[in-house]
CSV table of C-alpha atoms in Angstrom, one decimal:
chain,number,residue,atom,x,y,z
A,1,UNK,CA,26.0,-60.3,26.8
A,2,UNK,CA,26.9,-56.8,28.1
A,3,UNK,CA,24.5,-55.7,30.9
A,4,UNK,CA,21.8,-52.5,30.5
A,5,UNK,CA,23.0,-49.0,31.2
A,6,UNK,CA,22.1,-48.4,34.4
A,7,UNK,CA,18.7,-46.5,35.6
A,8,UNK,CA,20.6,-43.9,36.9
A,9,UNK,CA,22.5,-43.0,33.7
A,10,UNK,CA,18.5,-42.6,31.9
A,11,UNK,CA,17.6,-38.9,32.6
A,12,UNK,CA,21.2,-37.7,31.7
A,13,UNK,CA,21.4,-39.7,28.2
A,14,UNK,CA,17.5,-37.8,27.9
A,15,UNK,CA,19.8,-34.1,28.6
A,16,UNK,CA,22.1,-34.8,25.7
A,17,UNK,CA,19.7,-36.1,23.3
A,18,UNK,CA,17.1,-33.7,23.7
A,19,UNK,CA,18.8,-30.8,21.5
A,20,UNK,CA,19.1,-33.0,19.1
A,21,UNK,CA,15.4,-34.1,18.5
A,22,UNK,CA,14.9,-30.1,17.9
A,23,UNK,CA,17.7,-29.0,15.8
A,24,UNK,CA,16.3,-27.9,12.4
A,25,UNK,CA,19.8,-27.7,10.8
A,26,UNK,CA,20.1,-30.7,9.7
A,27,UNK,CA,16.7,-30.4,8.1
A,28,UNK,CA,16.9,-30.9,4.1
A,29,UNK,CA,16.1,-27.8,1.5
A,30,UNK,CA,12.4,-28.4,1.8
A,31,UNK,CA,12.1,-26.7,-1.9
A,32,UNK,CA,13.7,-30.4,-2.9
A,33,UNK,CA,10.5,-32.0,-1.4
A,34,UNK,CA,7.9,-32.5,-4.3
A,35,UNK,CA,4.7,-31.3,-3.9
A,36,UNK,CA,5.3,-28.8,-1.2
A,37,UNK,CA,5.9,-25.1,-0.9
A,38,UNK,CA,7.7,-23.3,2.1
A,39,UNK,CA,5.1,-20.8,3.3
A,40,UNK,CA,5.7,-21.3,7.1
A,41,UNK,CA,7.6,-17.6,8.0
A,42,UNK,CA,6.3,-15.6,4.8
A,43,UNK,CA,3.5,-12.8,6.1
A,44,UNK,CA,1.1,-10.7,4.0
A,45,UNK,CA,3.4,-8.7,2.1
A,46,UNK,CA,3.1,-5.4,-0.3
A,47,UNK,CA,5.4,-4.5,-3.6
A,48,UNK,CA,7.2,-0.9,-3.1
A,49,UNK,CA,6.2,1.8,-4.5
A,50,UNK,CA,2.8,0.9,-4.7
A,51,UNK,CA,1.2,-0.9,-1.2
A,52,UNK,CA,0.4,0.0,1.7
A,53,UNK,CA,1.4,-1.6,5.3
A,54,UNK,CA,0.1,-5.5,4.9
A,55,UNK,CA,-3.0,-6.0,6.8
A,56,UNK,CA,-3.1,-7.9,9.8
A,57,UNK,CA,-3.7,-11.7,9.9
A,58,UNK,CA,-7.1,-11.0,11.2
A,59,UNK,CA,-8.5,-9.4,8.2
A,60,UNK,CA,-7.3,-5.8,10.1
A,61,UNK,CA,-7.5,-3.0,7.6
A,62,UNK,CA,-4.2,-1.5,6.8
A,63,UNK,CA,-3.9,2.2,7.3
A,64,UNK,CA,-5.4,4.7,4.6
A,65,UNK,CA,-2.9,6.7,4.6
A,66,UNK,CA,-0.2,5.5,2.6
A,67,UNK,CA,3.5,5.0,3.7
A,68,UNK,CA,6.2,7.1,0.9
A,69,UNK,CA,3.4,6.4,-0.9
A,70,UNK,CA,2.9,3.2,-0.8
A,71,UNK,CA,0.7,4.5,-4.2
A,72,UNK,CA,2.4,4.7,-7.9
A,73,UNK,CA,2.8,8.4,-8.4
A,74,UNK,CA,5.0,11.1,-6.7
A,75,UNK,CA,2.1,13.3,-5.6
A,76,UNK,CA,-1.4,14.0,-4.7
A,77,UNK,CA,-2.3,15.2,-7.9
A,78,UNK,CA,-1.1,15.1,-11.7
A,79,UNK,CA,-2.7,17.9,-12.8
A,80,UNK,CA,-4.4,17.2,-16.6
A,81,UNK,CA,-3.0,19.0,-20.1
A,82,UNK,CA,-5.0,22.4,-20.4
A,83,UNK,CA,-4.4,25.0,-22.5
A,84,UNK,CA,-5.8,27.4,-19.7
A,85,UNK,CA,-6.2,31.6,-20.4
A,86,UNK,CA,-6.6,33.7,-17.5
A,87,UNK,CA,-9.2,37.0,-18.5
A,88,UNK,CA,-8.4,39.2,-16.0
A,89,UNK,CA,-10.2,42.7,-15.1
A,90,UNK,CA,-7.8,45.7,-14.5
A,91,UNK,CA,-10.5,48.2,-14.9
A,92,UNK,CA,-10.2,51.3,-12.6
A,93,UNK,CA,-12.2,49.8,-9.4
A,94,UNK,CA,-9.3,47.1,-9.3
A,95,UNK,CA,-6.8,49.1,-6.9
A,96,UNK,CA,-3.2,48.5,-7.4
A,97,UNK,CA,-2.7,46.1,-4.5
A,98,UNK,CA,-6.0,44.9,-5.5
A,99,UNK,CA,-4.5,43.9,-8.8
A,100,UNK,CA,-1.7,42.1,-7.5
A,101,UNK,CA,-3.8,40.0,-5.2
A,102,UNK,CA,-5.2,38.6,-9.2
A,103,UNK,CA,-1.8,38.1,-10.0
A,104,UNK,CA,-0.6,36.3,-6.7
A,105,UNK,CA,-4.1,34.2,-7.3
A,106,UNK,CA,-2.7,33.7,-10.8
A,107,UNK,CA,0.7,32.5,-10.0
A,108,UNK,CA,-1.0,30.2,-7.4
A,109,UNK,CA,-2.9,28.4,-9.6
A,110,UNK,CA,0.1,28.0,-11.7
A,111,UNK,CA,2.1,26.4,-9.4
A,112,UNK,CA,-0.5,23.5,-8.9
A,113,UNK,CA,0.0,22.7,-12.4
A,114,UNK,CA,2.8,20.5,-14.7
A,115,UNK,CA,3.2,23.4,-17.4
A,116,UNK,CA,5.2,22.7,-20.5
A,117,UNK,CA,4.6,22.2,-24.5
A,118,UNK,CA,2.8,18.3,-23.5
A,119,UNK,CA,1.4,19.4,-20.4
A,120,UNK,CA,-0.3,23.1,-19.2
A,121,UNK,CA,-0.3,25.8,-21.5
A,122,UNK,CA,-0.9,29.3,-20.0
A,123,UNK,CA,-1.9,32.7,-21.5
A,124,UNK,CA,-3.4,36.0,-20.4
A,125,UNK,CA,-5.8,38.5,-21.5
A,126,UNK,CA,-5.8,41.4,-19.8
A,127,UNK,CA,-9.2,44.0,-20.3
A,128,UNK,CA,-10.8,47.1,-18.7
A,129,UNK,CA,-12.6,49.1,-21.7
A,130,UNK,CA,-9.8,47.4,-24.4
A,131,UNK,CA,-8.5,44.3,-24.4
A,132,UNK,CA,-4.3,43.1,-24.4
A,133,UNK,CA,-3.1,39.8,-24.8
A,134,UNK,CA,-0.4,39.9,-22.0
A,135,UNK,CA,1.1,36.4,-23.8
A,136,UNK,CA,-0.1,34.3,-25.5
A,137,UNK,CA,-0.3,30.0,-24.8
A,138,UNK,CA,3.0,29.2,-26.5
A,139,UNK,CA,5.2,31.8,-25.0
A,140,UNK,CA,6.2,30.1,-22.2
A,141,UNK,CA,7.1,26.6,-21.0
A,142,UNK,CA,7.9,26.5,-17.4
A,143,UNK,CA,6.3,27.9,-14.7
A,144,UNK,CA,9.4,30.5,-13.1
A,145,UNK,CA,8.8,32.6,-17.0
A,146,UNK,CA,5.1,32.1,-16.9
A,147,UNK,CA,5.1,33.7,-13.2
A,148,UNK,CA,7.8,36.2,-13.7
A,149,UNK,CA,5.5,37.1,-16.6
A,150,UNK,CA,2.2,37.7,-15.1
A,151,UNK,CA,4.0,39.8,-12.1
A,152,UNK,CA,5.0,42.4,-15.0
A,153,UNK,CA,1.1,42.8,-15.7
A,154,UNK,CA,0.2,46.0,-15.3
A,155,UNK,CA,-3.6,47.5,-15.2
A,156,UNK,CA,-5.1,49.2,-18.0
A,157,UNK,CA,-8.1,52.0,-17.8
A,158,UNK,CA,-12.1,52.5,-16.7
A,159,UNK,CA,-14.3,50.3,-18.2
A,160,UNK,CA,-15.4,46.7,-17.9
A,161,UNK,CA,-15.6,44.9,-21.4
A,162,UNK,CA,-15.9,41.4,-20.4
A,163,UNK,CA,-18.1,40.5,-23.7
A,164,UNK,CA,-15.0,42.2,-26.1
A,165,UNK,CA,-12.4,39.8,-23.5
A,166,UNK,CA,-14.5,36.7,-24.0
A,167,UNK,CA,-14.6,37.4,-27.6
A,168,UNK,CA,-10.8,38.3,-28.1
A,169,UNK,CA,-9.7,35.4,-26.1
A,170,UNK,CA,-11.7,33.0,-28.5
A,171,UNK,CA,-10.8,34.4,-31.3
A,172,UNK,CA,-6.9,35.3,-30.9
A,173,UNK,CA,-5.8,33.2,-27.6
A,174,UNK,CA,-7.7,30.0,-28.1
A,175,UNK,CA,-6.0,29.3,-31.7
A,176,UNK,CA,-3.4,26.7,-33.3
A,177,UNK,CA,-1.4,29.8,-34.1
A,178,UNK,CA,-1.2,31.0,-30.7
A,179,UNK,CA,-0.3,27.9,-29.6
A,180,UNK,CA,-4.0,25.9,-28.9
A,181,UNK,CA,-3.3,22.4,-29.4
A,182,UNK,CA,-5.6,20.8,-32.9
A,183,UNK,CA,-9.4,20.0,-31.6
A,184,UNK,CA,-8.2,16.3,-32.6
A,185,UNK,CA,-5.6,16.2,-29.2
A,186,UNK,CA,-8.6,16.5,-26.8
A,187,UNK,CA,-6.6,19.2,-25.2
A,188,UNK,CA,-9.6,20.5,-22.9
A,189,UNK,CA,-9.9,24.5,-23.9
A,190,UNK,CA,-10.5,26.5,-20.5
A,191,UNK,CA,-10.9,30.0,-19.7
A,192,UNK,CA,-11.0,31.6,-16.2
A,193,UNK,CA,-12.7,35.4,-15.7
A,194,UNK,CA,-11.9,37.7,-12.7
A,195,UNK,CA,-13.8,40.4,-12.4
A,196,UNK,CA,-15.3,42.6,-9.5
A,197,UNK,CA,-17.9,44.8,-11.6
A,198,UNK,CA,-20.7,44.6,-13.6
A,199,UNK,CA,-19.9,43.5,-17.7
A,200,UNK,CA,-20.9,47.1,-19.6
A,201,UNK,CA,-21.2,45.2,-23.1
A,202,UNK,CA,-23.0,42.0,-23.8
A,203,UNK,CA,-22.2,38.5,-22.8
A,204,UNK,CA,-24.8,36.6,-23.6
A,205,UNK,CA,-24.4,35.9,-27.2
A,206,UNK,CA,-20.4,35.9,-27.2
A,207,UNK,CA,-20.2,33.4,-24.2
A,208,UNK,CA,-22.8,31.2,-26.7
A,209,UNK,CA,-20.2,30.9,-29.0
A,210,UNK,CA,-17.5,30.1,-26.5
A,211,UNK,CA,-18.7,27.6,-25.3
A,212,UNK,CA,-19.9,26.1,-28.6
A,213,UNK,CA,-16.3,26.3,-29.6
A,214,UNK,CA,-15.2,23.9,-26.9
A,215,UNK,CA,-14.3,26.3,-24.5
A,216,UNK,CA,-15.3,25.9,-20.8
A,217,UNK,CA,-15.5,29.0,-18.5
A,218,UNK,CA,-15.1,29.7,-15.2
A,219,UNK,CA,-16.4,33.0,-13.1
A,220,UNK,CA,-14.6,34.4,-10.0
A,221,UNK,CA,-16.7,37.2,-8.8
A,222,UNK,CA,-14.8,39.9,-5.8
A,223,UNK,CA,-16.7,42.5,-3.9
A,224,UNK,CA,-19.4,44.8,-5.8
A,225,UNK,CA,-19.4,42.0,-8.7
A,226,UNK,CA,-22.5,41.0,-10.2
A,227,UNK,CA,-23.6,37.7,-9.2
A,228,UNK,CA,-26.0,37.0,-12.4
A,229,UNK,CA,-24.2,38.3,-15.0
A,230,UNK,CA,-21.3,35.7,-13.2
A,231,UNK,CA,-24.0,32.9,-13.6
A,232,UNK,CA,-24.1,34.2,-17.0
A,233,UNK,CA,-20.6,34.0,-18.4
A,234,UNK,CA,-19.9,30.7,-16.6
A,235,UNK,CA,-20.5,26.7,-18.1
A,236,UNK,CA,-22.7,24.4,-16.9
A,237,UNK,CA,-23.2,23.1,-13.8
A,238,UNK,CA,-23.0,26.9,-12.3
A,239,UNK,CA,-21.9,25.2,-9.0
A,240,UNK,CA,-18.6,24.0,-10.1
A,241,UNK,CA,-17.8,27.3,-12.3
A,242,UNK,CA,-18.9,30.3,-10.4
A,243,UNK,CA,-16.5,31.3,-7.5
A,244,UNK,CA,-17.0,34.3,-5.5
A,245,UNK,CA,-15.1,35.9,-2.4
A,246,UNK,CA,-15.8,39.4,-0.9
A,247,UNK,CA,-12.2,40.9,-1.0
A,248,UNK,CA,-9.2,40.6,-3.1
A,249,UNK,CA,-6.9,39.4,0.1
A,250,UNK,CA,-9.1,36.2,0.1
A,251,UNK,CA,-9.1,35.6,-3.4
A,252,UNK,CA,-6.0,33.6,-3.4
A,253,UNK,CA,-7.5,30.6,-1.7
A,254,UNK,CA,-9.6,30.0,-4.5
A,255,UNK,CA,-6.3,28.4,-5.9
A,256,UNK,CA,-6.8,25.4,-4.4
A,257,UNK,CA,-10.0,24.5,-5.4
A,258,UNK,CA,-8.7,25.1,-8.7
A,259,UNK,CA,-6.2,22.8,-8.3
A,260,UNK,CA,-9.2,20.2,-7.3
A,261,UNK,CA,-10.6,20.5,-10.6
A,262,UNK,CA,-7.8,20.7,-12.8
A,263,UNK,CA,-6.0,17.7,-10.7
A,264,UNK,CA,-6.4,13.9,-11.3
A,265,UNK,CA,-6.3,13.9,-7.9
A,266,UNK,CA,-5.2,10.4,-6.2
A,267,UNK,CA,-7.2,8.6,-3.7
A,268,UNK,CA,-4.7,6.0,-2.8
A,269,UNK,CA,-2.7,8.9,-1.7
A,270,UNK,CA,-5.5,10.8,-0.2
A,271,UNK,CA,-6.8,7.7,1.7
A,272,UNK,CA,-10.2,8.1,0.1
A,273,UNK,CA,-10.0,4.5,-1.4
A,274,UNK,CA,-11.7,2.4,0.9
A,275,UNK,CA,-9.5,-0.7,0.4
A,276,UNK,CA,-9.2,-2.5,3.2
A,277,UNK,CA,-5.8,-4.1,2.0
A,278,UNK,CA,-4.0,-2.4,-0.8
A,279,UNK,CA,-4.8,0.6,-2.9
A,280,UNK,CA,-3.0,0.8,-6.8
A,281,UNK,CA,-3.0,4.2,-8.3
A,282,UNK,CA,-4.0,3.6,-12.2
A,283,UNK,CA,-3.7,7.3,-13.0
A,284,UNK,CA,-6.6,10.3,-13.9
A,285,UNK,CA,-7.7,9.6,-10.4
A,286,UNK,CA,-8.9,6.3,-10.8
A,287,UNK,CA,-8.0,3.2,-8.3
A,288,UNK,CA,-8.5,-0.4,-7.9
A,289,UNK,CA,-8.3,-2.0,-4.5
A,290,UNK,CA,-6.0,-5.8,-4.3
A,291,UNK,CA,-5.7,-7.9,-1.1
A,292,UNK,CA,-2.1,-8.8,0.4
A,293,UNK,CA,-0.4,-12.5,0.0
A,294,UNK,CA,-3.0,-15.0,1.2
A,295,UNK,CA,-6.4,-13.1,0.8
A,296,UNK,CA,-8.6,-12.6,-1.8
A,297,UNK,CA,-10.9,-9.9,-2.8
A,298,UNK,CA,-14.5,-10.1,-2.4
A,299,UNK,CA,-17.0,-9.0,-4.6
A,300,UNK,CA,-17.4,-5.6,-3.7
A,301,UNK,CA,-13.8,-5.3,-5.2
A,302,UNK,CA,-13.0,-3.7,-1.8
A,303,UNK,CA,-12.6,-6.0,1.4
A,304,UNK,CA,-10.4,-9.1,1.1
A,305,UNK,CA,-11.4,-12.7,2.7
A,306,UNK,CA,-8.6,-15.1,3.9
A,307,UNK,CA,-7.8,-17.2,1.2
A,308,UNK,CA,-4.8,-19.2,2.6
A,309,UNK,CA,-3.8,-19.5,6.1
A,310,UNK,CA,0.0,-20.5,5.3
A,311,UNK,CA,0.2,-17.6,3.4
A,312,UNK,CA,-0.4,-15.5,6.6
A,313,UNK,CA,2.7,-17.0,8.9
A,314,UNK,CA,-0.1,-17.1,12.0
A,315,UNK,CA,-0.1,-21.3,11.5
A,316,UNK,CA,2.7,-22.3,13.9
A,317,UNK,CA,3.9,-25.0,12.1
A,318,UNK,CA,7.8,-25.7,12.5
A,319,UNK,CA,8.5,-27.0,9.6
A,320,UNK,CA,5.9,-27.0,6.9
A,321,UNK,CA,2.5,-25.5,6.1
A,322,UNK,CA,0.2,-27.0,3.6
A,323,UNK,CA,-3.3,-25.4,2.4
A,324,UNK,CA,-5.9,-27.4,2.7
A,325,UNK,CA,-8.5,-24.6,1.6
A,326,UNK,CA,-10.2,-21.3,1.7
A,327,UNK,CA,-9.3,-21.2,6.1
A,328,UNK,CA,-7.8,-24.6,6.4
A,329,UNK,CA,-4.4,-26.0,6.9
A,330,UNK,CA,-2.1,-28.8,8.6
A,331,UNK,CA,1.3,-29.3,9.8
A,332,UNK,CA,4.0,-31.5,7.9
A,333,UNK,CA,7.5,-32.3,8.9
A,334,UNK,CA,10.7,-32.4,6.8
A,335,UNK,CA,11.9,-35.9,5.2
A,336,UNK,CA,13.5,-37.6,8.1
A,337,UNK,CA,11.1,-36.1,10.6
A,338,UNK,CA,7.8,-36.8,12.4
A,339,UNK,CA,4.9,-34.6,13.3
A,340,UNK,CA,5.1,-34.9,17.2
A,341,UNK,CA,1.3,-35.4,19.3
A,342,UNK,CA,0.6,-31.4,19.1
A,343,UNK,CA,0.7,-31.6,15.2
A,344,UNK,CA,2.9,-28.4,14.9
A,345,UNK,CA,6.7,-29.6,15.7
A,346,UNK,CA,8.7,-31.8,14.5
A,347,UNK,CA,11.4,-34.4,15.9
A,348,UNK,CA,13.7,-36.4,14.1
A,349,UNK,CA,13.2,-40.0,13.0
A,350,UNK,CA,16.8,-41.3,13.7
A,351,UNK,CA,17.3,-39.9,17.1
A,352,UNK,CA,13.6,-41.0,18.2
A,353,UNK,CA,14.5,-44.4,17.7
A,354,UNK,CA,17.4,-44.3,19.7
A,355,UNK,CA,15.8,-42.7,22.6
A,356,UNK,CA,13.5,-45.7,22.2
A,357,UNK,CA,15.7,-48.3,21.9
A,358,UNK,CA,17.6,-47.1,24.9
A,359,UNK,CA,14.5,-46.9,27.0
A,360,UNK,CA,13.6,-50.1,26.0
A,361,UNK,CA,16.8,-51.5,27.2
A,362,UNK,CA,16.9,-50.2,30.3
A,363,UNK,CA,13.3,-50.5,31.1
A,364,UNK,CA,12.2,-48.7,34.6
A,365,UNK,CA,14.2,-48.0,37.8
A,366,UNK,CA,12.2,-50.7,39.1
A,367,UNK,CA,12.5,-53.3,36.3
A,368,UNK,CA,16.2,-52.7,36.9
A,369,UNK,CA,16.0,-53.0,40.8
A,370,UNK,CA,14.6,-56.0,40.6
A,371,UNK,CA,16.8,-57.7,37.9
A,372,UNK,CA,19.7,-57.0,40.5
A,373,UNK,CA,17.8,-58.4,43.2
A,374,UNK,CA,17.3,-61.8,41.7
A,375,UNK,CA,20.6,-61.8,40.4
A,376,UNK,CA,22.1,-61.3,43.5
A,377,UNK,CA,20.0,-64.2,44.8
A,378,UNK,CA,20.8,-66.8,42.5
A,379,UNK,CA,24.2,-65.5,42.9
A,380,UNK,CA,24.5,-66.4,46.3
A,381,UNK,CA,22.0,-69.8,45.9
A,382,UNK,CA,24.9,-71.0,43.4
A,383,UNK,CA,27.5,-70.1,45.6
A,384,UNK,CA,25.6,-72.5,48.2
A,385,UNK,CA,24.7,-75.5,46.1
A,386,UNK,CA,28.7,-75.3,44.7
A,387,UNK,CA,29.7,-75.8,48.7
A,388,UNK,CA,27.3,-78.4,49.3
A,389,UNK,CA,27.8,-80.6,46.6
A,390,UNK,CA,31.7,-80.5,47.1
A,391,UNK,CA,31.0,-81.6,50.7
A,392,UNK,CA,28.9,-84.5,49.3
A,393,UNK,CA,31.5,-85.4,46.7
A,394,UNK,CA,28.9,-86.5,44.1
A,395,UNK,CA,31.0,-89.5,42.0
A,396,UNK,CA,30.2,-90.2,38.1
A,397,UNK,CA,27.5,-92.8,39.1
A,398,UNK,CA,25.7,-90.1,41.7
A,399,UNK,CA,26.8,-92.2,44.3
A,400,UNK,CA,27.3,-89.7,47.5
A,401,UNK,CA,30.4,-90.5,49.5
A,402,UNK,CA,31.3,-89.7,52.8
């Protein structure tokens, strides 16, 4: 019977075995496993185009502010179909630069908005003591013609007839024929009035009927203009339709809270949402908040809880992760490997055994040293007894002769 590797050959068999107890490559296609899903390297993740950065695997919120926007939607704001006409004063207190300042304020609102024949219609009504329809809603369909338009406005005489504006615009601006989509489209109707005086006709009754025609007015007061007869032509609430500024060369800021109202402006964009995980953009300005792979959301349809650890990649397992709740999970090996003592790694069956059967075999250094010792000894106790009984001469009868 062959003899034992030798002690001394023990820790370098351990050197050349070791790599293989860790090698994964010869792991099979876990998928082929019934029962079990791969989960162990796969983070919180978002879809393109719509998420923001994953949250952290503590529950961290992810940033507010979306990544190229990490929303649905190109912009900030998708400004809602209008069929919008601008009523603008040119009477003689309106100074030429004055007046372009209302144009330039004009073209700014413009340019927050989609315009064509689905989207923003645009028309203006130009009035001092008479009235001109610049153009009317279906004369232009894109906003270079609409603005190249307006800067060819020119002012007309004294007078301030913002009663005999109101009326024309409802009755020539704000119809099917002029372009005014059918009451049946829910195209909202809206009319904005610049003006920096003091309406010399009556309002009351003509602004009645305006706004019992669907039409919702706005008021943008400058300098000497009259802050109740502003109050007057504008729609309910007054807070959100009367706008006034003490000089022409401020008006144009008003633009932008314009584009505010007539906006569906996006809070996933914005980072207004308050999702902690993931923001989705469902259009008009409306949200809903989701959670990222492994969380789900709580009843404030906000925050998210941890639903799956494995989900998160924070387990640690080598080889397989498997949910065993809300926060709960173990460790599993591949087939032909065994979960070692700290229940995360793995080590393979075949190689184990042969480490242990070779260990087994050769037993200690000292089991070893002391196998050779006695061997040596009965060795050598052999060697003695074979002299003496050839000295003796032992016959077949175990008679000793001389």
């Amino acid at each position: 019977m062959p003899r034992p590797a030798p002690a001394s050959r023990l820790p370098g068999l351990l050197l050349l075995l070791w790599p293989l107890l860790l090698l994964p490559s010869a792991a099979p296609d876990p998928v082929a496993r019934p029962g079990f899903r791969r989960l162990g390297t796969r983070g919180p993740g978002g879809s393109p185009g719509r998420r923001p950065s994953p949250a952290a695997p503590d529950g961290t919120p992810a940033s507010g502010t979306s990544e190229p926007g990490r929303a649905r939607g190109a912009g900030v704001c998708k400004s809602r179909p209008l069929d919008l006409v601008f009523i603008i004063d040119s009477s003689r207190s309106v100074r030429p630069l004055e007046f372009t300042k209302v144009k330039t304020f004009v073209s700014r609102i413009i340019d927050t908005l989609d315009i064509g024949p689905a989207d923003t219609r645009v028309a203006v009504v130009n009035y001092a003591s008479t009235v001109k329809i610049e153009f009317q809603l279906q004369a232009y369909t894109d906003k270079q013609s609409l603005k190249q338009a307006v800067g060819r406005i020119t002012p007309l005489s004294t007078g301030t007839m913002s009663g005999l504006a109101i009326q024309t615009a409802m009755d020539e601006a704000f119809t099917v024929e002029a372009g005014a989509r059918e009451p049946s489209s829910n195209i909202p109707k809206v009319a904005i009035i610049v003006t920096d005086g003091r309406p010399q006709d009556q309002v009351n009754e003509v602004v009645a009927r305006a706004q019992a025609s669907g039409i919702e007015l706005y008021a943008v007061g400058v300098d000497r203009a009259d802050m109740e007869s502003l109050k007057m032509m504008a729609s309910e609430p007054l807070e959100e339709h009367v706008f006034y500024v003490e000089t022409y060369g401020v008006i144009e800021k008003l633009s932008s809270r314009f584009q505010e109202t007539f906006c569906a402006l996006d809070p996933c964009v914005l980072g207004t949402h308050q999702c902690q995980h993931v923001c989705i953009s469902d259009g008009e300005g409306k949200h809903h908040c989701e959670c990222s792979q492994g969380y789900t959301l709580n009843a404030d349809k906000k925050t998210c809880s941890v639903r799956d650890k494995c989900a998160l990649g924070s387990h640690g397992c080598q080889h397989i992760c498997v949910s065993d709740g809300a926060a709960s999970y173990h460790c599993d090996c591949y087939p032909g490997y065994t979960l070692n003592e700290d229940k995360k790694t793995c080590s393979a069956i075949e190689e184990a055994r042969r480490l242990v059967s070779t260990e087994d075999a050769c037993g200690c250094e000292a089991t070893l040293a002391f196998q050779d010792k006695v061997s040596s000894y009965l060795q050598r106790l052999n060697t003695k007894l074979d002299d003496i009984l050839e000295k003796l001469k032992v016959n077949e009868y175990g008679q000793i002769h001389r």
